[in-house]
Amino acid sequence: NGTREHGWTSLFLQPEDPILYKYATSFHWGLTQFTPASMEIHPTNSIERLFSIGLILVGLMMFSTLISTITNTMNHLRQLNLQRHGQETLVLRYIS
């Protein structure tokens, strides 16, 4: 099938479509790869499918890194608060 060889652009975009529409459609597709959103555009050949899988894996790694960074930051803040509380306890014990 000739359409499958040319990829999703030949199925979902027309040559006469404005460049802004083409860009917005491509950008929308890219965003849906990193979120649970869906879109009517889907891979139409093996290369596009592998690219889509790669993007999903990159998105998963980026999301995991973000969650890990937030967790580490929260643990660091918890440690700082624990140290501050310990120092305040020692000061109050010394004063009284």
mmCIF file with all atom_site columns, N, CA and C in Angstrom, residues 5-66:
data_model
loop_
_atom_site.group_PDB
_atom_site.id
_atom_site.type_symbol
_atom_site.label_atom_id
_atom_site.label_alt_id
_atom_site.label_comp_id
_atom_site.label_asym_id
_atom_site.label_entity_id
_atom_site.label_seq_id
_atom_site.pdbx_PDB_ins_code
_atom_site.Cartn_x
_atom_site.Cartn_y
_atom_site.Cartn_z
_atom_site.occupancy
_atom_site.B_iso_or_equiv
_atom_site.pdbx_formal_charge
_atom_site.auth_seq_id
_atom_site.auth_comp_id
_atom_site.auth_asym_id
_atom_site.auth_atom_id
_atom_site.pdbx_PDB_model_num
ATOM 1   N N  . GLU A 1 5  ? 3.590  3.520  3.043  1.00 0.00 ? 5  GLU A N  1
ATOM 2   C CA . GLU A 1 5  ? 5.005  3.799  2.847  1.00 0.00 ? 5  GLU A CA 1
ATOM 3   C C  . GLU A 1 5  ? 5.326  5.260  3.126  1.00 0.00 ? 5  GLU A C  1
ATOM 4   N N  . HIS A 1 6  ? 4.394  6.156  2.890  1.00 0.00 ? 6  HIS A N  1
ATOM 5   C CA . HIS A 1 6  ? 4.645  7.585  3.065  1.00 0.00 ? 6  HIS A CA 1
ATOM 6   C C  . HIS A 1 6  ? 4.366  8.051  4.482  1.00 0.00 ? 6  HIS A C  1
ATOM 7   N N  . GLY A 1 7  ? 3.730  7.218  5.291  1.00 0.00 ? 7  GLY A N  1
ATOM 8   C CA . GLY A 1 7  ? 3.514  7.561  6.683  1.00 0.00 ? 7  GLY A CA 1
ATOM 9   C C  . GLY A 1 7  ? 2.204  8.279  6.952  1.00 0.00 ? 7  GLY A C  1
ATOM 10  N N  . TRP A 1 8  ? 2.075  8.704  8.204  1.00 0.00 ? 8  TRP A N  1
ATOM 11  C CA . TRP A 1 8  ? 0.820  9.288  8.663  1.00 0.00 ? 8  TRP A CA 1
ATOM 12  C C  . TRP A 1 8  ? 0.510  10.608 7.997  1.00 0.00 ? 8  TRP A C  1
ATOM 13  N N  . THR A 1 9  ? 1.525  11.336 7.546  1.00 0.00 ? 9  THR A N  1
ATOM 14  C CA . THR A 1 9  ? 1.251  12.644 6.944  1.00 0.00 ? 9  THR A CA 1
ATOM 15  C C  . THR A 1 9  ? 0.428  12.516 5.672  1.00 0.00 ? 9  THR A C  1
ATOM 16  N N  . SER A 1 10 ? 0.645  11.450 4.910  1.00 0.00 ? 10 SER A N  1
ATOM 17  C CA . SER A 1 10 ? -0.134 11.288 3.689  1.00 0.00 ? 10 SER A CA 1
ATOM 18  C C  . SER A 1 10 ? -1.579 10.901 3.993  1.00 0.00 ? 10 SER A C  1
ATOM 19  N N  . LEU A 1 11 ? -1.827 10.328 5.165  1.00 0.00 ? 11 LEU A N  1
ATOM 20  C CA . LEU A 1 11 ? -3.193 9.956  5.535  1.00 0.00 ? 11 LEU A CA 1
ATOM 21  C C  . LEU A 1 11 ? -3.957 11.091 6.203  1.00 0.00 ? 11 LEU A C  1
ATOM 22  N N  . PHE A 1 12 ? -3.271 11.867 7.050  1.00 0.00 ? 12 PHE A N  1
ATOM 23  C CA . PHE A 1 12 ? -3.967 12.814 7.910  1.00 0.00 ? 12 PHE A CA 1
ATOM 24  C C  . PHE A 1 12 ? -3.761 14.278 7.541  1.00 0.00 ? 12 PHE A C  1
ATOM 25  N N  . LEU A 1 13 ? -2.776 14.579 6.716  1.00 0.00 ? 13 LEU A N  1
ATOM 26  C CA . LEU A 1 13 ? -2.533 15.959 6.299  1.00 0.00 ? 13 LEU A CA 1
ATOM 27  C C  . LEU A 1 13 ? -2.581 16.048 4.782  1.00 0.00 ? 13 LEU A C  1
ATOM 28  N N  . GLN A 1 14 ? -3.122 17.128 4.305  1.00 0.00 ? 14 GLN A N  1
ATOM 29  C CA . GLN A 1 14 ? -3.211 17.362 2.865  1.00 0.00 ? 14 GLN A CA 1
ATOM 30  C C  . GLN A 1 14 ? -2.174 18.411 2.462  1.00 0.00 ? 14 GLN A C  1
ATOM 31  N N  . PRO A 1 15 ? -1.657 18.356 1.237  1.00 0.00 ? 15 PRO A N  1
ATOM 32  C CA . PRO A 1 15 ? -0.666 19.353 0.799  1.00 0.00 ? 15 PRO A CA 1
ATOM 33  C C  . PRO A 1 15 ? -1.189 20.788 0.893  1.00 0.00 ? 15 PRO A C  1
ATOM 34  N N  . GLU A 1 16 ? -2.492 20.975 0.734  1.00 0.00 ? 16 GLU A N  1
ATOM 35  C CA . GLU A 1 16 ? -3.050 22.335 0.761  1.00 0.00 ? 16 GLU A CA 1
ATOM 36  C C  . GLU A 1 16 ? -3.335 22.834 2.184  1.00 0.00 ? 16 GLU A C  1
ATOM 37  N N  . ASP A 1 17 ? -3.156 21.970 3.190  1.00 0.00 ? 17 ASP A N  1
ATOM 38  C CA . ASP A 1 17 ? -3.356 22.411 4.578  1.00 0.00 ? 17 ASP A CA 1
ATOM 39  C C  . ASP A 1 17 ? -2.342 23.498 4.925  1.00 0.00 ? 17 ASP A C  1
ATOM 40  N N  . PRO A 1 18 ? -2.764 24.517 5.668  1.00 0.00 ? 18 PRO A N  1
ATOM 41  C CA . PRO A 1 18 ? -1.839 25.581 6.071  1.00 0.00 ? 18 PRO A CA 1
ATOM 42  C C  . PRO A 1 18 ? -0.706 25.030 6.941  1.00 0.00 ? 18 PRO A C  1
ATOM 43  N N  . ILE A 1 19 ? 0.447  25.656 6.861  1.00 0.00 ? 19 ILE A N  1
ATOM 44  C CA . ILE A 1 19 ? 1.619  25.197 7.615  1.00 0.00 ? 19 ILE A CA 1
ATOM 45  C C  . ILE A 1 19 ? 1.344  25.222 9.117  1.00 0.00 ? 19 ILE A C  1
ATOM 46  N N  . LEU A 1 20 ? 0.577  26.215 9.590  1.00 0.00 ? 20 LEU A N  1
ATOM 47  C CA . LEU A 1 20 ? 0.250  26.275 11.016 1.00 0.00 ? 20 LEU A CA 1
ATOM 48  C C  . LEU A 1 20 ? -0.546 25.048 11.440 1.00 0.00 ? 20 LEU A C  1
ATOM 49  N N  . TYR A 1 21 ? -1.477 24.602 10.613 1.00 0.00 ? 21 TYR A N  1
ATOM 50  C CA . TYR A 1 21 ? -2.263 23.406 10.927 1.00 0.00 ? 21 TYR A CA 1
ATOM 51  C C  . TYR A 1 21 ? -1.359 22.173 10.972 1.00 0.00 ? 21 TYR A C  1
ATOM 52  N N  . LYS A 1 22 ? -0.450 22.064 10.006 1.00 0.00 ? 22 LYS A N  1
ATOM 53  C CA . LYS A 1 22 ? 0.473  20.926 9.977  1.00 0.00 ? 22 LYS A CA 1
ATOM 54  C C  . LYS A 1 22 ? 1.353  20.920 11.227 1.00 0.00 ? 22 LYS A C  1
ATOM 55  N N  . TYR A 1 23 ? 1.871  22.082 11.591 1.00 0.00 ? 23 TYR A N  1
ATOM 56  C CA . TYR A 1 23 ? 2.724  22.191 12.769 1.00 0.00 ? 23 TYR A CA 1
ATOM 57  C C  . TYR A 1 23 ? 1.931  21.867 14.032 1.00 0.00 ? 23 TYR A C  1
ATOM 58  N N  . ALA A 1 24 ? 0.738  22.437 14.159 1.00 0.00 ? 24 ALA A N  1
ATOM 59  C CA . ALA A 1 24 ? -0.083 22.208 15.344 1.00 0.00 ? 24 ALA A CA 1
ATOM 60  C C  . ALA A 1 24 ? -0.463 20.733 15.469 1.00 0.00 ? 24 ALA A C  1
ATOM 61  N N  . THR A 1 25 ? -0.768 20.084 14.359 1.00 0.00 ? 25 THR A N  1
ATOM 62  C CA . THR A 1 25 ? -1.103 18.665 14.378 1.00 0.00 ? 25 THR A CA 1
ATOM 63  C C  . THR A 1 25 ? 0.090  17.835 14.826 1.00 0.00 ? 25 THR A C  1
ATOM 64  N N  . SER A 1 26 ? 1.261  18.144 14.297 1.00 0.00 ? 26 SER A N  1
ATOM 65  C CA . SER A 1 26 ? 2.475  17.416 14.683 1.00 0.00 ? 26 SER A CA 1
ATOM 66  C C  . SER A 1 26 ? 2.806  17.647 16.151 1.00 0.00 ? 26 SER A C  1
ATOM 67  N N  . PHE A 1 27 ? 2.668  18.891 16.614 1.00 0.00 ? 27 PHE A N  1
ATOM 68  C CA . PHE A 1 27 ? 2.936  19.222 18.006 1.00 0.00 ? 27 PHE A CA 1
ATOM 69  C C  . PHE A 1 27 ? 1.941  18.516 18.923 1.00 0.00 ? 27 PHE A C  1
ATOM 70  N N  . HIS A 1 28 ? 0.680  18.500 18.534 1.00 0.00 ? 28 HIS A N  1
ATOM 71  C CA . HIS A 1 28 ? -0.361 17.812 19.300 1.00 0.00 ? 28 HIS A CA 1
ATOM 72  C C  . HIS A 1 28 ? -0.036 16.328 19.408 1.00 0.00 ? 28 HIS A C  1
ATOM 73  N N  . TRP A 1 29 ? 0.373  15.721 18.302 1.00 0.00 ? 29 TRP A N  1
ATOM 74  C CA . TRP A 1 29 ? 0.746  14.306 18.330 1.00 0.00 ? 29 TRP A CA 1
ATOM 75  C C  . TRP A 1 29 ? 1.906  14.089 19.292 1.00 0.00 ? 29 TRP A C  1
ATOM 76  N N  . GLY A 1 30 ? 2.915  14.965 19.237 1.00 0.00 ? 30 GLY A N  1
ATOM 77  C CA . GLY A 1 30 ? 4.063  14.833 20.129 1.00 0.00 ? 30 GLY A CA 1
ATOM 78  C C  . GLY A 1 30 ? 3.656  14.905 21.597 1.00 0.00 ? 30 GLY A C  1
ATOM 79  N N  . LEU A 1 31 ? 2.758  15.831 21.923 1.00 0.00 ? 31 LEU A N  1
ATOM 80  C CA . LEU A 1 31 ? 2.295  15.959 23.309 1.00 0.00 ? 31 LEU A CA 1
ATOM 81  C C  . LEU A 1 31 ? 1.532  14.722 23.768 1.00 0.00 ? 31 LEU A C  1
ATOM 82  N N  . THR A 1 32 ? 0.771  14.127 22.879 1.00 0.00 ? 32 THR A N  1
ATOM 83  C CA . THR A 1 32 ? -0.005 12.951 23.283 1.00 0.00 ? 32 THR A CA 1
ATOM 84  C C  . THR A 1 32 ? 0.899  11.757 23.558 1.00 0.00 ? 32 THR A C  1
ATOM 85  N N  . GLN A 1 33 ? 2.148  11.797 23.091 1.00 0.00 ? 33 GLN A N  1
ATOM 86  C CA . GLN A 1 33 ? 3.072  10.701 23.366 1.00 0.00 ? 33 GLN A CA 1
ATOM 87  C C  . GLN A 1 33 ? 3.564  10.742 24.811 1.00 0.00 ? 33 GLN A C  1
ATOM 88  N N  . PHE A 1 34 ? 3.514  11.917 25.440 1.00 0.00 ? 34 PHE A N  1
ATOM 89  C CA . PHE A 1 34 ? 4.013  12.072 26.803 1.00 0.00 ? 34 PHE A CA 1
ATOM 90  C C  . PHE A 1 34 ? 2.896  12.160 27.837 1.00 0.00 ? 34 PHE A C  1
ATOM 91  N N  . THR A 1 35 ? 1.670  12.091 27.418 1.00 0.00 ? 35 THR A N  1
ATOM 92  C CA . THR A 1 35 ? 0.531  12.222 28.324 1.00 0.00 ? 35 THR A CA 1
ATOM 93  C C  . THR A 1 35 ? -0.464 11.106 28.029 1.00 0.00 ? 35 THR A C  1
ATOM 94  N N  . PRO A 1 36 ? -1.446 10.928 28.906 1.00 0.00 ? 36 PRO A N  1
ATOM 95  C CA . PRO A 1 36 ? -2.464 9.914  28.618 1.00 0.00 ? 36 PRO A CA 1
ATOM 96  C C  . PRO A 1 36 ? -3.498 10.360 27.580 1.00 0.00 ? 36 PRO A C  1
ATOM 97  N N  . ALA A 1 37 ? -3.288 11.521 26.971 1.00 0.00 ? 37 ALA A N  1
ATOM 98  C CA . ALA A 1 37 ? -4.242 12.006 25.967 1.00 0.00 ? 37 ALA A CA 1
ATOM 99  C C  . ALA A 1 37 ? -4.215 11.103 24.732 1.00 0.00 ? 37 ALA A C  1
ATOM 100 N N  . SER A 1 38 ? -5.267 11.174 23.960 1.00 0.00 ? 38 SER A N  1
ATOM 101 C CA . SER A 1 38 ? -5.323 10.379 22.733 1.00 0.00 ? 38 SER A CA 1
ATOM 102 C C  . SER A 1 38 ? -5.469 11.310 21.535 1.00 0.00 ? 38 SER A C  1
ATOM 103 N N  . MET A 1 39 ? -5.248 10.749 20.375 1.00 0.00 ? 39 MET A N  1
ATOM 104 C CA . MET A 1 39 ? -5.360 11.519 19.144 1.00 0.00 ? 39 MET A CA 1
ATOM 105 C C  . MET A 1 39 ? -5.696 10.562 18.016 1.00 0.00 ? 39 MET A C  1
ATOM 106 N N  . GLU A 1 40 ? -6.359 11.070 17.015 1.00 0.00 ? 40 GLU A N  1
ATOM 107 C CA . GLU A 1 40 ? -6.785 10.208 15.910 1.00 0.00 ? 40 GLU A CA 1
ATOM 108 C C  . GLU A 1 40 ? -5.632 9.820  14.989 1.00 0.00 ? 40 GLU A C  1
ATOM 109 N N  . ILE A 1 41 ? -4.487 10.462 15.137 1.00 0.00 ? 41 ILE A N  1
ATOM 110 C CA . ILE A 1 41 ? -3.319 10.123 14.317 1.00 0.00 ? 41 ILE A CA 1
ATOM 111 C C  . ILE A 1 41 ? -2.573 8.979  14.988 1.00 0.00 ? 41 ILE A C  1
ATOM 112 N N  . HIS A 1 42 ? -2.222 7.987  14.206 1.00 0.00 ? 42 HIS A N  1
ATOM 113 C CA . HIS A 1 42 ? -1.527 6.813  14.727 1.00 0.00 ? 42 HIS A CA 1
ATOM 114 C C  . HIS A 1 42 ? -0.463 6.383  13.729 1.00 0.00 ? 42 HIS A C  1
ATOM 115 N N  . PRO A 1 43 ? 0.529  5.621  14.189 1.00 0.00 ? 43 PRO A N  1
ATOM 116 C CA . PRO A 1 43 ? 1.576  5.163  13.273 1.00 0.00 ? 43 PRO A CA 1
ATOM 117 C C  . PRO A 1 43 ? 0.985  4.297  12.159 1.00 0.00 ? 43 PRO A C  1
ATOM 118 N N  . THR A 1 44 ? 1.538  4.455  10.965 1.00 0.00 ? 44 THR A N  1
ATOM 119 C CA . THR A 1 44 ? 1.022  3.673  9.838  1.00 0.00 ? 44 THR A CA 1
ATOM 120 C C  . THR A 1 44 ? 2.058  2.730  9.248  1.00 0.00 ? 44 THR A C  1
ATOM 121 N N  . ASN A 1 45 ? 3.292  2.762  9.783  1.00 0.00 ? 45 ASN A N  1
ATOM 122 C CA . ASN A 1 45 ? 4.302  1.812  9.317  1.00 0.00 ? 45 ASN A CA 1
ATOM 123 C C  . ASN A 1 45 ? 5.234  1.482  10.474 1.00 0.00 ? 45 ASN A C  1
ATOM 124 N N  . SER A 1 46 ? 6.159  0.553  10.244 1.00 0.00 ? 46 SER A N  1
ATOM 125 C CA . SER A 1 46 ? 7.033  0.062  11.314 1.00 0.00 ? 46 SER A CA 1
ATOM 126 C C  . SER A 1 46 ? 7.942  1.151  11.874 1.00 0.00 ? 46 SER A C  1
ATOM 127 N N  . ILE A 1 47 ? 8.482  1.994  11.021 1.00 0.00 ? 47 ILE A N  1
ATOM 128 C CA . ILE A 1 47 ? 9.385  3.043  11.482 1.00 0.00 ? 47 ILE A CA 1
ATOM 129 C C  . ILE A 1 47 ? 8.634  4.029  12.383 1.00 0.00 ? 47 ILE A C  1
ATOM 130 N N  . GLU A 1 48 ? 7.453  4.430  11.972 1.00 0.00 ? 48 GLU A N  1
ATOM 131 C CA . GLU A 1 48 ? 6.653  5.340  12.799 1.00 0.00 ? 48 GLU A CA 1
ATOM 132 C C  . GLU A 1 48 ? 6.272  4.677  14.118 1.00 0.00 ? 48 GLU A C  1
ATOM 133 N N  . ARG A 1 49 ? 5.943  3.405  14.082 1.00 0.00 ? 49 ARG A N  1
ATOM 134 C CA . ARG A 1 49 ? 5.583  2.696  15.314 1.00 0.00 ? 49 ARG A CA 1
ATOM 135 C C  . ARG A 1 49 ? 6.779  2.620  16.251 1.00 0.00 ? 49 ARG A C  1
ATOM 136 N N  . LEU A 1 50 ? 7.964  2.301  15.739 1.00 0.00 ? 50 LEU A N  1
ATOM 137 C CA . LEU A 1 50 ? 9.170  2.258  16.569 1.00 0.00 ? 50 LEU A CA 1
ATOM 138 C C  . LEU A 1 50 ? 9.495  3.645  17.135 1.00 0.00 ? 50 LEU A C  1
ATOM 139 N N  . PHE A 1 51 ? 9.330  4.676  16.334 1.00 0.00 ? 51 PHE A N  1
ATOM 140 C CA . PHE A 1 51 ? 9.559  6.044  16.803 1.00 0.00 ? 51 PHE A CA 1
ATOM 141 C C  . PHE A 1 51 ? 8.580  6.379  17.924 1.00 0.00 ? 51 PHE A C  1
ATOM 142 N N  . SER A 1 52 ? 7.326  6.006  17.756 1.00 0.00 ? 52 SER A N  1
ATOM 143 C CA . SER A 1 52 ? 6.303  6.253  18.769 1.00 0.00 ? 52 SER A CA 1
ATOM 144 C C  . SER A 1 52 ? 6.641  5.514  20.064 1.00 0.00 ? 52 SER A C  1
ATOM 145 N N  . ILE A 1 53 ? 7.062  4.270  19.960 1.00 0.00 ? 53 ILE A N  1
ATOM 146 C CA . ILE A 1 53 ? 7.455  3.500  21.140 1.00 0.00 ? 53 ILE A CA 1
ATOM 147 C C  . ILE A 1 53 ? 8.643  4.163  21.832 1.00 0.00 ? 53 ILE A C  1
ATOM 148 N N  . GLY A 1 54 ? 9.616  4.616  21.039 1.00 0.00 ? 54 GLY A N  1
ATOM 149 C CA . GLY A 1 54 ? 10.779 5.313  21.602 1.00 0.00 ? 54 GLY A CA 1
ATOM 150 C C  . GLY A 1 54 ? 10.374 6.560  22.363 1.00 0.00 ? 54 GLY A C  1
ATOM 151 N N  . LEU A 1 55 ? 9.456  7.334  21.788 1.00 0.00 ? 55 LEU A N  1
ATOM 152 C CA . LEU A 1 55 ? 8.988  8.543  22.469 1.00 0.00 ? 55 LEU A CA 1
ATOM 153 C C  . LEU A 1 55 ? 8.258  8.209  23.767 1.00 0.00 ? 55 LEU A C  1
ATOM 154 N N  . ILE A 1 56 ? 7.481  7.165  23.758 1.00 0.00 ? 56 ILE A N  1
ATOM 155 C CA . ILE A 1 56 ? 6.772  6.764  24.975 1.00 0.00 ? 56 ILE A CA 1
ATOM 156 C C  . ILE A 1 56 ? 7.772  6.370  26.059 1.00 0.00 ? 56 ILE A C  1
ATOM 157 N N  . LEU A 1 57 ? 8.826  5.640  25.681 1.00 0.00 ? 57 LEU A N  1
ATOM 158 C CA . LEU A 1 57 ? 9.842  5.251  26.655 1.00 0.00 ? 57 LEU A CA 1
ATOM 159 C C  . LEU A 1 57 ? 10.605 6.463  27.188 1.00 0.00 ? 57 LEU A C  1
ATOM 160 N N  . VAL A 1 58 ? 10.930 7.413  26.306 1.00 0.00 ? 58 VAL A N  1
ATOM 161 C CA . VAL A 1 58 ? 11.599 8.641  26.747 1.00 0.00 ? 58 VAL A CA 1
ATOM 162 C C  . VAL A 1 58 ? 10.691 9.409  27.705 1.00 0.00 ? 58 VAL A C  1
ATOM 163 N N  . GLY A 1 59 ? 9.421  9.505  27.383 1.00 0.00 ? 59 GLY A N  1
ATOM 164 C CA . GLY A 1 59 ? 8.470  10.175 28.264 1.00 0.00 ? 59 GLY A CA 1
ATOM 165 C C  . GLY A 1 59 ? 8.372  9.488  29.618 1.00 0.00 ? 59 GLY A C  1
ATOM 166 N N  . LEU A 1 60 ? 8.380  8.164  29.621 1.00 0.00 ? 60 LEU A N  1
ATOM 167 C CA . LEU A 1 60 ? 8.330  7.412  30.870 1.00 0.00 ? 60 LEU A CA 1
ATOM 168 C C  . LEU A 1 60 ? 9.571  7.692  31.709 1.00 0.00 ? 60 LEU A C  1
ATOM 169 N N  . MET A 1 61 ? 10.733 7.729  31.070 1.00 0.00 ? 61 MET A N  1
ATOM 170 C CA . MET A 1 61 ? 11.971 8.021  31.796 1.00 0.00 ? 61 MET A CA 1
ATOM 171 C C  . MET A 1 61 ? 11.975 9.451  32.334 1.00 0.00 ? 61 MET A C  1
ATOM 172 N N  . MET A 1 62 ? 11.496 10.402 31.535 1.00 0.00 ? 62 MET A N  1
ATOM 173 C CA . MET A 1 62 ? 11.447 11.790 31.993 1.00 0.00 ? 62 MET A CA 1
ATOM 174 C C  . MET A 1 62 ? 10.502 11.929 33.187 1.00 0.00 ? 62 MET A C  1
ATOM 175 N N  . PHE A 1 63 ? 9.351  11.295 33.123 1.00 0.00 ? 63 PHE A N  1
ATOM 176 C CA . PHE A 1 63 ? 8.392  11.354 34.213 1.00 0.00 ? 63 PHE A CA 1
ATOM 177 C C  . PHE A 1 63 ? 8.962  10.700 35.470 1.00 0.00 ? 63 PHE A C  1
ATOM 178 N N  . SER A 1 64 ? 9.623  9.559  35.306 1.00 0.00 ? 64 SER A N  1
ATOM 179 C CA . SER A 1 64 ? 10.234 8.878  36.441 1.00 0.00 ? 64 SER A CA 1
ATOM 180 C C  . SER A 1 64 ? 11.325 9.738  37.071 1.00 0.00 ? 64 SER A C  1
ATOM 181 N N  . THR A 1 65 ? 12.110 10.403 36.236 1.00 0.00 ? 65 THR A N  1
ATOM 182 C CA . THR A 1 65 ? 13.158 11.288 36.744 1.00 0.00 ? 65 THR A CA 1
ATOM 183 C C  . THR A 1 65 ? 12.551 12.449 37.514 1.00 0.00 ? 65 THR A C  1
ATOM 184 N N  . LEU A 1 66 ? 11.480 13.023 37.004 1.00 0.00 ? 66 LEU A N  1
ATOM 185 C CA . LEU A 1 66 ? 10.802 14.113 37.695 1.00 0.00 ? 66 LEU A CA 1
ATOM 186 C C  . LEU A 1 66 ? 10.295 13.668 39.064 1.00 0.00 ? 66 LEU A C  1
#
